[in-house]
């Protein structure tokens, strides 16, 4: 069978859409009518068929278009991809992980064959058929990390673990929600989460660091995070704020359904075997309001969540400007009936 | 999240006596697949079914990380220890099916180092077997100094000399050969990282001298092989699970908690990783802290204990487990 990849854009004319099957598999992040901030980390294990968790590394109908958009971002700004010299081994670790997982989950699209160090990688959607020597960077057109991330959906941060801390020493970040790899590269866990205003939050960060440094090989973990984006832009980086920031003032009662997108990040955490680093894939899923409300349960619930969101959180997530318009629009789809528990549509 | 590590079903594929004290064990996967890749310095926790008891001991992987058809560990027999190494020596034979954990690395190479300076004492050589194999494969710059009691107890000294020639220096106690540590530490190029694994006395000596000679803390790495020490039996109440248990003299507190059906987290079982940290609810008596994780202040406060290696002497102890 296989996935039919869409031709679409995440800029200019914004032709990005989800097919009906993809609307139903969207990782809706609210399991009840209110949103509570929580660390919500759980084991990253395979989930139900037809969900985004069917495979541990998800490939979907947006794959080809996302890879094309990523290539555009990198051409404009090569600093979106950086790897400090000691991170090359971690890059090979990541290449192995992503090739294995993509080939395992989607054999009709990806094939990996190994003969000792001689590896052959076939990526049919992107028309790639390369043979290379594992561990020998000169046999690939890019470094191992860049090579494989240019063929994988989501952003990737690779963290080096030393002195009981994690250091953001490599990564490729082109689809982020307002942060910058170029700014964070080389920083440790506390530095890239700084400034931390409150002491009790420090405790949270210390616990989170302890959790992450104890991530074990063979036991990845995951969490969901969410925000909203105007227009289906993958690249909402601080560098490009001038392009996407003003979009927030363009939401009107007429265009809410088309312009406002729920943006869900599936973040996972994996221990890399050779380098002992941690990789942190951040996979971004977008869905416009018109698509989301085709599931009545989600429409009702999202209305309640956004309406009742504490002010600080709304500000933090950048929703302030268009929240009243959005809530007003969603309220018409909320008949007040109860929503069933859990994330899935009814 | 569940505790402990992911498990691997293995079969003992070979048992090789190395010298009077040390035996090497080879493991393969029962399903014939490759074992997970690992990095130099990683250990696995080996589960030993010894009659009624299950012992869980960590051992460094000593094979090359470039070859994952089998894992190898070396076990030094400890005649006065709690019995894990004796069990390995006496009861583990080729063909035995065993369970081991996925590799965990608490002693990894700092890949930024311009040069890796390694100091091993006795059985502390095992993590360096894998680290040197990894670095040699990548053309890394390393130098290994290895002290052992006698030439015949110099486990793998011959193998290392053959593989790496002058990059390996041997010192024999019975010939009064000592590492000239101050000279060694003060003649290293900038960007060198120091790794030490061996008896506690050696680790402390090396860390102290390095600090005195101005080595940055981040450039000094050590792995302590702290097996839990036997001691007097004592009673513990587990507040969360509502159980009162006895810790036998040959048993660690962690093992006793596990035997009572509580599943506390652990990674190293040697007092260094911090995973098993447990809050003390109340106590009347004195702690025998053997860990390298808690600060001295934590030790004095009486609020925390690391059950994998630490013990207690006194009337009552209540833990939050
Ligand atoms: S298990 Fe590592 S400190 Fe106890």
XYZ file of C-alpha atoms and ligand atoms in Angstrom:
671
model
C 0.000 0.000 0.000
C 2.163 2.818 1.268
C 1.593 6.445 2.054
C 0.530 8.845 -0.683
C 2.677 11.874 -0.135
C 1.052 15.268 -0.595
C 2.361 18.106 -2.721
C 1.998 21.163 -0.514
C 3.689 24.242 0.920
C 4.303 25.642 4.398
C 4.957 29.203 3.182
C 3.682 31.740 0.606
C 0.442 30.163 -0.649
C 0.181 27.723 2.321
C -1.359 24.748 0.554
C -0.717 22.405 3.531
C -3.757 20.219 4.371
C -4.427 17.004 6.295
C -6.306 14.196 4.594
C -9.378 12.867 6.463
C -7.382 9.843 7.710
C -4.665 12.172 8.938
C -7.143 14.350 10.768
C -8.254 11.290 12.711
C -4.692 10.315 13.602
C -3.756 13.825 14.752
C -2.140 13.659 18.216
C -4.760 15.767 19.980
C -3.070 16.705 23.266
C -6.000 17.296 25.650
C -7.409 14.315 27.492
C -9.852 16.410 29.516
C -11.678 19.732 29.219
C -9.023 21.696 31.088
C -5.340 22.005 30.391
C -3.000 21.545 33.304
C 0.671 22.025 32.853
C 2.391 18.758 33.723
C 5.663 17.084 32.875
C 3.672 14.105 31.531
C 6.607 11.936 30.502
C 5.857 8.317 29.627
C 7.702 5.412 28.013
C 7.955 5.802 24.248
C 6.447 2.490 23.235
C 4.498 1.539 20.126
C 0.843 2.614 20.263
C -2.358 1.684 18.396
C -2.341 0.997 14.663
C -3.304 4.034 12.662
C -2.048 6.468 15.317
C 1.102 8.580 15.110
C 2.573 6.114 17.611
C 2.183 3.097 15.355
C 5.942 3.429 14.803
C 8.452 5.003 17.165
C 9.647 7.275 14.345
C 6.581 8.422 12.431
C 6.558 9.117 8.698
C 3.362 10.606 7.274
C 1.800 12.093 4.152
C 3.619 15.409 4.682
C 7.073 13.795 4.534
C 8.187 14.856 1.074
C 6.838 18.390 1.366
C 8.421 18.833 4.796
C 11.790 17.702 3.494
C 11.515 20.203 0.638
C 10.666 22.991 3.060
C 13.608 22.005 5.265
C 15.978 22.189 2.297
C 14.749 25.747 1.620
C 15.339 26.774 5.245
C 18.853 25.303 5.228
C 19.716 26.987 1.946
C 18.773 30.355 3.436
C 20.365 29.760 6.812
C 23.001 27.022 7.152
C 23.341 27.731 10.894
C 20.113 25.802 11.473
C 22.289 22.713 11.342
C 25.339 22.559 13.595
C 27.457 19.835 15.132
C 30.462 20.454 17.353
C 33.481 18.336 16.395
C 33.121 15.743 19.166
C 29.543 14.961 18.103
C 30.281 13.131 14.853
C 29.987 9.728 16.530
C 26.577 10.721 17.907
C 25.641 11.664 14.336
C 26.362 8.102 13.226
C 24.309 6.822 16.136
C 21.399 8.951 14.980
C 21.803 7.878 11.374
C 21.581 4.253 12.428
C 18.575 4.857 14.661
C 16.582 6.738 12.018
C 17.455 4.425 9.145
C 16.549 1.378 11.224
C 13.277 2.814 12.465
C 12.136 4.189 9.116
C 13.005 0.956 7.311
C 11.267 -1.082 10.006
C 8.076 0.972 9.972
C 7.819 1.674 6.229
C 9.532 -1.097 4.285
C 7.766 -0.081 1.080
C 9.444 3.333 1.207
C 12.813 2.746 2.900
C 15.331 -0.090 2.752
C 18.515 -0.501 4.729
C 20.967 -3.282 3.867
C 24.202 -3.801 5.729
C 27.188 -5.817 4.797
C 29.555 -5.174 7.669
C 30.400 -1.474 7.420
C 29.098 -1.235 3.856
C 25.559 0.062 4.090
C 23.040 0.730 1.354
C 20.171 3.104 2.019
C 17.228 3.428 -0.319
C 14.766 6.247 0.261
C 12.144 5.915 -2.457
C 9.993 8.991 -1.684
C 13.057 11.235 -2.068
C 14.663 9.202 -4.852
C 17.836 8.383 -2.900
C 19.897 5.218 -3.301
C 23.292 5.597 -1.582
C 25.973 3.130 -0.595
C 28.409 4.281 2.064
C 30.819 3.082 4.720
C 29.371 3.358 8.204
C 31.742 5.517 10.257
C 33.481 7.098 7.271
C 32.142 10.606 6.799
C 33.850 11.031 3.438
C 31.481 8.462 1.910
C 28.364 10.630 2.438
C 27.444 13.937 0.792
C 26.901 15.558 4.233
C 27.951 14.711 7.781
C 25.973 11.698 9.096
C 23.653 13.828 11.230
C 22.815 16.299 8.483
C 22.463 13.526 5.911
C 19.826 11.632 7.848
C 17.928 14.593 9.298
C 17.470 15.968 5.810
C 15.470 12.748 5.317
C 13.539 12.676 8.588
C 10.549 14.656 9.795
C 10.969 16.787 12.906
C 13.759 18.713 14.571
C 16.586 16.959 16.380
C 18.775 18.087 19.254
C 21.692 15.877 20.163
C 22.905 16.274 23.700
C 26.297 15.271 25.018
C 26.262 13.932 28.571
C 29.168 14.829 30.820
C 29.771 16.132 34.349
C 26.238 15.129 35.317
C 24.802 17.603 32.809
C 23.539 17.656 29.233
C 25.051 19.904 26.573
C 23.299 20.943 23.388
C 26.235 20.202 21.142
C 24.582 19.254 17.856
C 21.277 19.422 16.074
C 19.162 20.523 13.169
C 16.279 22.801 13.954
C 14.146 24.130 11.113
C 10.550 23.638 12.288
C 10.726 25.108 15.738
C 8.313 27.140 17.793
C 10.319 30.272 18.467
C 13.727 29.142 19.685
C 17.104 28.974 18.059
C 19.757 26.287 17.871
C 22.357 28.867 16.933
C 21.675 30.604 20.243
C 21.622 27.445 22.369
C 24.478 25.474 20.807
C 27.138 24.536 23.350
C 24.927 25.429 26.325
C 24.148 23.054 29.161
C 20.678 22.119 30.383
C 20.417 24.947 32.895
C 21.821 27.530 30.499
C 19.398 26.795 27.717
C 16.470 26.857 30.154
C 17.656 30.156 31.659
C 16.616 32.558 32.886
C 14.734 30.583 35.498
C 12.884 33.151 37.554
C 11.524 31.051 40.400
C 13.335 28.819 42.835
C 10.680 26.121 42.755
C 11.063 25.898 39.013
C 14.733 25.192 39.600
C 13.634 22.085 41.461
C 11.578 21.028 38.445
C 14.575 21.489 36.168
C 16.879 19.548 38.471
C 14.408 16.665 38.481
C 13.968 16.844 34.721
C 17.736 16.752 34.252
C 18.030 13.770 36.545
C 15.335 11.994 34.571
C 17.014 12.745 31.245
C 20.519 11.769 32.293
C 19.080 8.440 33.384
C 17.404 7.669 30.052
C 18.597 4.211 29.155
C 19.390 2.478 25.957
C 16.386 0.485 24.787
C 13.990 2.577 26.879
C 13.078 5.814 25.100
C 10.585 8.214 26.681
C 8.204 10.808 25.242
C 5.994 13.765 26.025
C 3.553 15.980 24.154
C 3.658 19.744 24.066
C 1.406 22.161 22.210
C 1.027 25.708 21.039
C -0.777 27.502 18.223
C 0.535 28.909 14.985
C -1.083 31.248 12.490
C -0.888 29.761 9.012
C 0.695 26.344 8.562
C 4.263 27.521 8.960
C 6.785 24.941 10.005
C 9.543 27.470 10.448
C 8.560 29.878 13.218
C 12.084 30.678 14.337
C 13.180 33.815 16.162
C 15.372 34.583 13.149
C 12.238 34.810 11.029
C 10.007 36.539 13.551
C 9.453 39.408 11.123
C 7.774 36.942 8.770
C 5.459 35.100 11.157
C 5.010 37.468 14.111
C 2.716 39.899 12.240
C 0.485 36.975 11.134
C -0.996 36.979 14.622
C -2.711 40.288 13.904
C -4.414 38.919 10.793
C -6.929 36.607 12.464
C -10.558 37.640 11.825
C -13.860 35.867 12.604
C -14.017 34.958 8.913
C -10.593 33.328 8.590
C -10.112 31.641 12.020
C -10.895 28.185 10.692
C -8.356 28.425 7.926
C -5.575 30.410 9.595
C -5.356 29.198 13.186
C -3.471 25.920 13.601
C -2.972 23.759 16.618
C 0.696 22.803 16.717
C 1.550 19.665 18.646
C 5.070 18.554 19.340
C 5.773 14.928 20.056
C 9.094 15.005 21.855
C 10.979 11.812 22.464
C 14.229 11.066 24.270
C 16.638 8.309 23.300
C 19.989 7.167 24.614
C 22.482 6.769 21.773
C 24.609 3.645 22.097
C 28.090 4.511 20.736
C 28.422 8.080 21.898
C 26.321 7.702 25.059
C 24.614 10.955 24.024
C 20.874 11.647 24.161
C 18.861 12.559 21.105
C 15.754 14.561 21.474
C 13.553 14.454 18.341
C 10.826 17.101 18.302
C 8.199 16.102 15.806
C 5.750 18.833 14.842
C 2.128 18.163 13.791
C -0.125 20.921 12.462
C -3.885 20.993 12.034
C -6.081 23.925 11.085
C -9.230 24.678 13.042
C -11.508 23.777 10.115
C -9.963 20.303 10.085
C -9.888 19.858 13.832
C -13.568 20.688 14.302
C -14.601 17.916 11.937
C -14.269 15.839 15.146
C -17.076 17.218 17.376
C -15.433 16.001 20.572
C -12.239 17.885 19.826
C -14.167 21.041 18.884
C -16.060 21.069 22.179
C -13.036 20.286 24.238
C -10.693 22.741 22.560
C -13.255 25.482 23.113
C -13.253 24.786 26.856
C -9.491 24.458 27.106
C -8.702 27.704 25.284
C -11.509 29.616 27.016
C -10.305 28.598 30.485
C -6.580 28.837 29.889
C -4.939 30.956 32.609
C -3.840 34.349 31.318
C -0.103 33.759 31.929
C -0.196 30.556 29.940
C -2.032 32.180 27.047
C 0.570 34.937 27.012
C 3.407 32.425 27.224
C 2.000 30.566 24.256
C 1.488 33.792 22.319
C -2.290 33.436 21.936
C -3.344 36.696 23.563
C -4.084 38.664 20.412
C -6.479 36.273 18.777
C -7.793 34.273 21.718
C -11.180 36.113 21.968
C -11.807 35.644 18.232
C -10.892 31.980 18.438
C -12.982 31.297 21.564
C -15.982 33.057 20.044
C -15.682 30.960 16.869
C -15.208 27.680 18.783
C -18.097 28.451 21.175
C -20.570 28.015 18.325
C -19.441 24.397 18.034
C -19.799 23.655 21.743
C -23.309 22.454 22.572
C -22.346 21.992 26.222
C -22.603 18.210 26.160
C -19.957 16.208 27.980
C -16.811 15.018 26.217
C -15.618 11.458 26.557
C -12.366 10.897 28.406
C -9.130 10.328 26.489
C -7.449 11.938 23.511
C -9.077 10.171 20.568
C -12.024 11.421 18.527
C -15.402 9.756 19.130
C 7.976 4.896 34.499
C 9.038 1.430 35.393
C 12.295 0.929 37.173
C 15.541 -0.837 36.458
C 16.751 -1.524 32.982
C 15.512 -3.328 29.897
C 16.494 -6.987 29.999
C 18.260 -9.256 27.530
C 17.897 -13.034 27.400
C 21.342 -14.502 26.901
C 23.133 -17.812 27.019
C 26.628 -18.269 28.393
C 28.667 -19.168 25.315
C 32.051 -19.570 26.948
C 33.747 -19.498 30.346
C 37.509 -18.924 30.254
C 39.807 -18.935 33.270
C 42.211 -16.026 32.874
C 44.412 -16.428 35.956
C 44.199 -17.542 39.578
C 41.564 -14.971 40.426
C 39.827 -13.897 37.246
C 37.426 -15.711 34.934
C 35.968 -14.370 31.722
C 32.353 -15.010 30.694
C 30.952 -14.719 27.178
C 27.255 -14.122 26.492
C 25.259 -14.385 23.297
C 21.631 -13.620 22.688
C 19.340 -16.607 22.990
C 17.534 -15.628 19.788
C 20.815 -15.484 17.855
C 20.458 -11.769 17.048
C 23.165 -9.183 17.610
C 23.392 -7.638 21.062
C 22.788 -3.888 21.401
C 25.640 -1.591 20.478
C 27.384 -0.041 23.474
C 30.118 2.431 24.269
C 33.408 1.895 26.057
C 32.969 2.069 29.838
C 29.433 0.616 29.849
C 28.348 -2.089 32.283
C 25.574 -4.641 32.364
C 23.799 -5.920 35.445
C 23.917 -9.719 35.552
C 21.059 -11.524 37.290
C 22.179 -14.594 39.220
C 19.600 -17.126 40.322
C 21.299 -18.626 43.321
C 18.724 -20.948 44.845
C 16.148 -18.781 46.589
C 18.175 -15.660 46.077
C 18.523 -13.418 43.066
C 21.713 -11.448 43.014
C 22.203 -8.540 40.658
C 25.802 -7.549 40.105
C 27.152 -4.946 37.661
C 30.140 -5.841 35.475
C 31.906 -3.724 32.846
C 31.680 -4.889 29.266
C 35.214 -5.577 28.124
C 34.799 -6.608 24.500
C 35.115 -4.240 21.592
C 32.027 -2.059 21.068
C 32.624 -2.697 17.366
C 31.622 -6.338 17.770
C 28.226 -7.060 19.292
C 27.917 -10.743 18.466
C 28.819 -11.371 22.086
C 29.377 -9.523 25.334
C 32.275 -10.397 27.594
C 32.828 -9.601 31.257
C 35.611 -10.553 33.641
C 34.859 -11.465 37.216
C 37.438 -11.404 39.980
C 36.768 -13.989 42.650
C 36.218 -12.443 46.048
C 36.412 -15.141 48.730
C 35.234 -12.866 51.539
C 32.580 -10.960 49.593
C 28.864 -11.595 49.611
C 29.004 -14.465 47.187
C 28.139 -13.039 43.765
C 31.591 -13.548 42.300
C 31.818 -17.013 43.849
C 28.502 -17.911 42.289
C 29.790 -16.769 38.902
C 32.977 -18.796 39.314
C 31.338 -21.947 40.638
C 27.951 -22.189 39.031
C 28.008 -20.386 35.719
C 28.862 -22.823 32.940
C 28.598 -22.680 29.148
C 25.021 -23.258 28.032
C 23.458 -21.653 31.110
C 20.614 -19.296 30.240
C 20.845 -15.985 32.050
C 19.264 -12.548 32.070
C 21.348 -9.404 31.847
C 20.427 -5.746 31.526
C 20.915 -3.481 28.544
C 24.244 -1.675 28.726
C 24.392 1.464 30.867
C 27.366 3.780 30.709
C 28.311 5.716 33.827
C 31.988 5.938 32.839
C 31.930 7.205 29.297
C 34.757 8.796 27.364
C 34.702 12.537 26.993
C 34.874 12.716 23.245
C 36.178 16.277 23.334
C 39.474 15.101 24.802
C 42.609 15.650 22.739
C 44.155 12.753 24.611
C 42.798 10.093 26.977
C 45.073 9.187 29.886
C 43.888 5.978 31.578
C 44.920 4.596 34.943
C 43.829 1.106 35.929
C 44.352 -0.892 39.084
C 43.754 -4.658 39.180
C 40.346 -5.738 37.867
C 39.687 -2.032 37.175
C 41.225 -2.783 33.792
C 37.932 -4.107 32.351
C 36.236 -0.860 31.238
C 39.500 0.204 29.604
C 39.527 -2.947 27.492
C 36.427 -1.642 25.703
C 37.461 2.009 25.741
C 40.852 1.345 24.179
C 39.218 -0.861 21.538
C 36.778 1.939 20.743
C 39.487 4.606 20.577
C 41.871 2.434 18.573
C 39.128 1.931 16.000
C 38.713 5.682 15.654
C 42.407 6.495 15.690
C 42.032 8.113 19.117
C 44.963 9.244 21.209
C 45.249 7.269 24.455
C 47.835 6.030 26.937
C 47.142 3.379 29.561
C 48.971 2.878 32.859
C 48.097 -0.389 34.543
C 49.150 -1.485 38.004
C 48.777 -5.085 39.187
C 50.099 -7.114 42.078
C 52.242 -9.552 40.103
C 52.852 -10.274 36.455
C 50.756 -13.441 36.660
C 47.812 -11.456 38.063
C 48.134 -8.787 35.386
C 44.812 -9.625 33.806
C 44.976 -9.011 30.032
C 48.289 -7.161 30.375
C 49.767 -9.339 27.644
C 46.776 -8.783 25.354
C 46.989 -5.032 25.818
C 50.734 -4.912 25.250
C 50.350 -6.903 22.103
C 47.530 -4.738 20.798
C 48.828 -1.323 21.720
C 52.517 -1.807 22.407
C 54.083 1.290 23.969
C 50.776 2.993 24.600
C 50.451 0.580 27.550
C 52.684 0.823 30.659
C 52.683 -1.904 33.297
C 53.583 -1.607 36.981
C 53.983 -4.614 39.293
C 53.605 -4.214 43.044
C 55.881 -7.174 43.797
C 58.662 -5.417 41.917
C 57.986 -2.179 43.721
C 57.044 -0.403 40.528
C 54.921 2.700 41.131
C 53.311 5.165 38.774
C 55.212 8.445 38.974
C 51.882 10.168 39.199
C 52.910 13.770 39.703
C 55.263 13.626 36.766
C 52.686 11.886 34.614
C 49.973 14.390 35.454
C 52.127 17.448 35.013
C 53.477 16.515 31.585
C 50.205 15.984 29.736
C 49.190 18.158 26.798
C 46.344 20.605 27.344
C 42.983 19.026 26.634
C 43.915 15.652 28.152
C 41.214 13.806 30.080
C 42.093 11.475 32.914
C 40.223 8.237 33.666
C 40.821 6.054 36.665
C 39.286 2.736 37.676
C 40.490 0.517 40.478
C 40.451 0.209 44.254
C 39.081 3.125 46.286
C 42.542 4.035 47.600
C 43.933 4.393 44.116
C 40.991 6.477 42.935
C 41.306 8.837 45.887
C 45.060 9.165 45.409
C 44.692 10.005 41.722
C 41.843 12.452 42.256
C 43.690 14.217 45.062
C 46.911 14.574 43.113
C 45.071 15.750 40.012
C 43.233 18.391 42.035
C 46.453 19.475 43.747
C 48.153 19.838 40.383
C 45.369 22.036 39.072
C 43.498 19.601 36.844
C 39.949 20.836 36.173
C 37.324 18.631 37.826
C 35.552 18.009 34.525
C 38.679 16.420 33.067
C 38.958 13.750 35.774
C 36.682 10.707 35.452
C 36.556 7.729 37.746
C 34.665 4.522 38.199
C 34.510 2.953 41.539
C 33.847 -0.741 41.825
C 32.021 -0.536 45.129
C 30.350 -3.826 45.831
C 27.919 -3.591 48.745
C 29.694 -4.469 51.985
C 28.359 -7.099 54.360
C 27.478 -5.976 57.889
C 25.203 -6.570 60.849
C 21.599 -7.485 60.078
C 19.039 -4.727 60.681
C 15.294 -4.100 60.394
C 13.621 -1.547 58.149
C 10.051 -0.357 57.834
C 8.944 0.670 54.352
C 6.370 3.397 54.887
C 4.771 3.499 51.438
C 4.342 -0.231 50.972
C 3.692 -0.825 54.665
C 6.203 -3.642 55.072
C 8.759 -4.365 57.725
C 11.729 -6.336 56.516
C 15.028 -7.675 57.761
C 18.258 -6.974 55.891
C 20.565 -9.954 56.259
C 24.242 -9.530 56.919
C 25.205 -10.662 53.406
C 22.372 -8.797 51.746
C 22.222 -5.170 50.660
C 19.328 -2.985 51.715
C 18.345 -2.704 48.041
C 18.289 -6.480 47.669
C 16.162 -6.834 50.789
C 13.683 -4.258 49.473
C 13.518 -6.123 46.163
C 13.064 -9.449 47.912
C 10.052 -7.931 49.699
C 8.414 -7.376 46.319
C 9.052 -3.624 46.057
C 10.647 -2.552 42.790
C 12.905 0.440 43.478
C 14.912 2.088 40.687
C 18.625 1.399 40.228
C 21.287 1.630 37.548
C 24.717 0.989 39.032
C 24.125 -0.899 42.275
C 27.405 0.617 43.364
C 26.521 3.919 45.018
C 27.410 6.245 42.162
C 24.475 6.825 39.819
C 21.922 8.342 42.196
C 18.988 6.292 40.933
C 18.174 4.447 44.141
C 18.148 7.543 46.386
C 15.534 7.099 49.105
C 14.134 9.478 51.719
C 14.434 8.545 55.365
C 11.187 9.094 57.252
C 12.632 8.536 60.740
C 15.493 6.686 62.416
C 17.078 5.905 65.733
C 20.632 4.723 65.245
C 23.457 5.399 62.847
C 23.936 5.133 59.112
C 26.842 3.405 57.437
C 26.906 5.414 54.243
C 29.047 3.713 51.619
C 27.895 5.693 48.595
C 29.622 8.269 46.407
C 26.421 10.025 45.435
C 25.110 11.964 48.434
C 26.959 15.006 49.718
C 28.524 15.003 53.168
C 25.766 17.346 54.197
C 23.170 14.794 53.021
C 24.991 12.110 54.992
C 24.959 14.200 58.139
C 21.323 15.233 57.747
C 20.053 11.661 58.096
C 17.356 12.433 55.509
C 18.592 10.247 52.665
C 20.146 6.872 52.022
C 21.393 4.974 48.964
C 20.091 1.445 49.594
C 22.321 -0.234 47.007
C 25.443 0.118 49.168
C 24.580 1.740 52.501
C 23.581 0.097 55.768
C 22.234 0.994 59.178
C 23.033 0.109 62.782
C 20.517 0.884 65.487
C 16.994 0.534 66.824
C 14.676 1.616 64.049
C 14.706 2.886 60.477
C 11.694 3.962 58.413
C 12.135 4.633 54.697
C 9.845 6.217 52.143
C 9.462 3.195 49.840
S 21.773 2.156 42.215
Fe 23.212 3.658 41.667
S 23.464 4.733 43.528
Fe 22.238 3.084 44.085
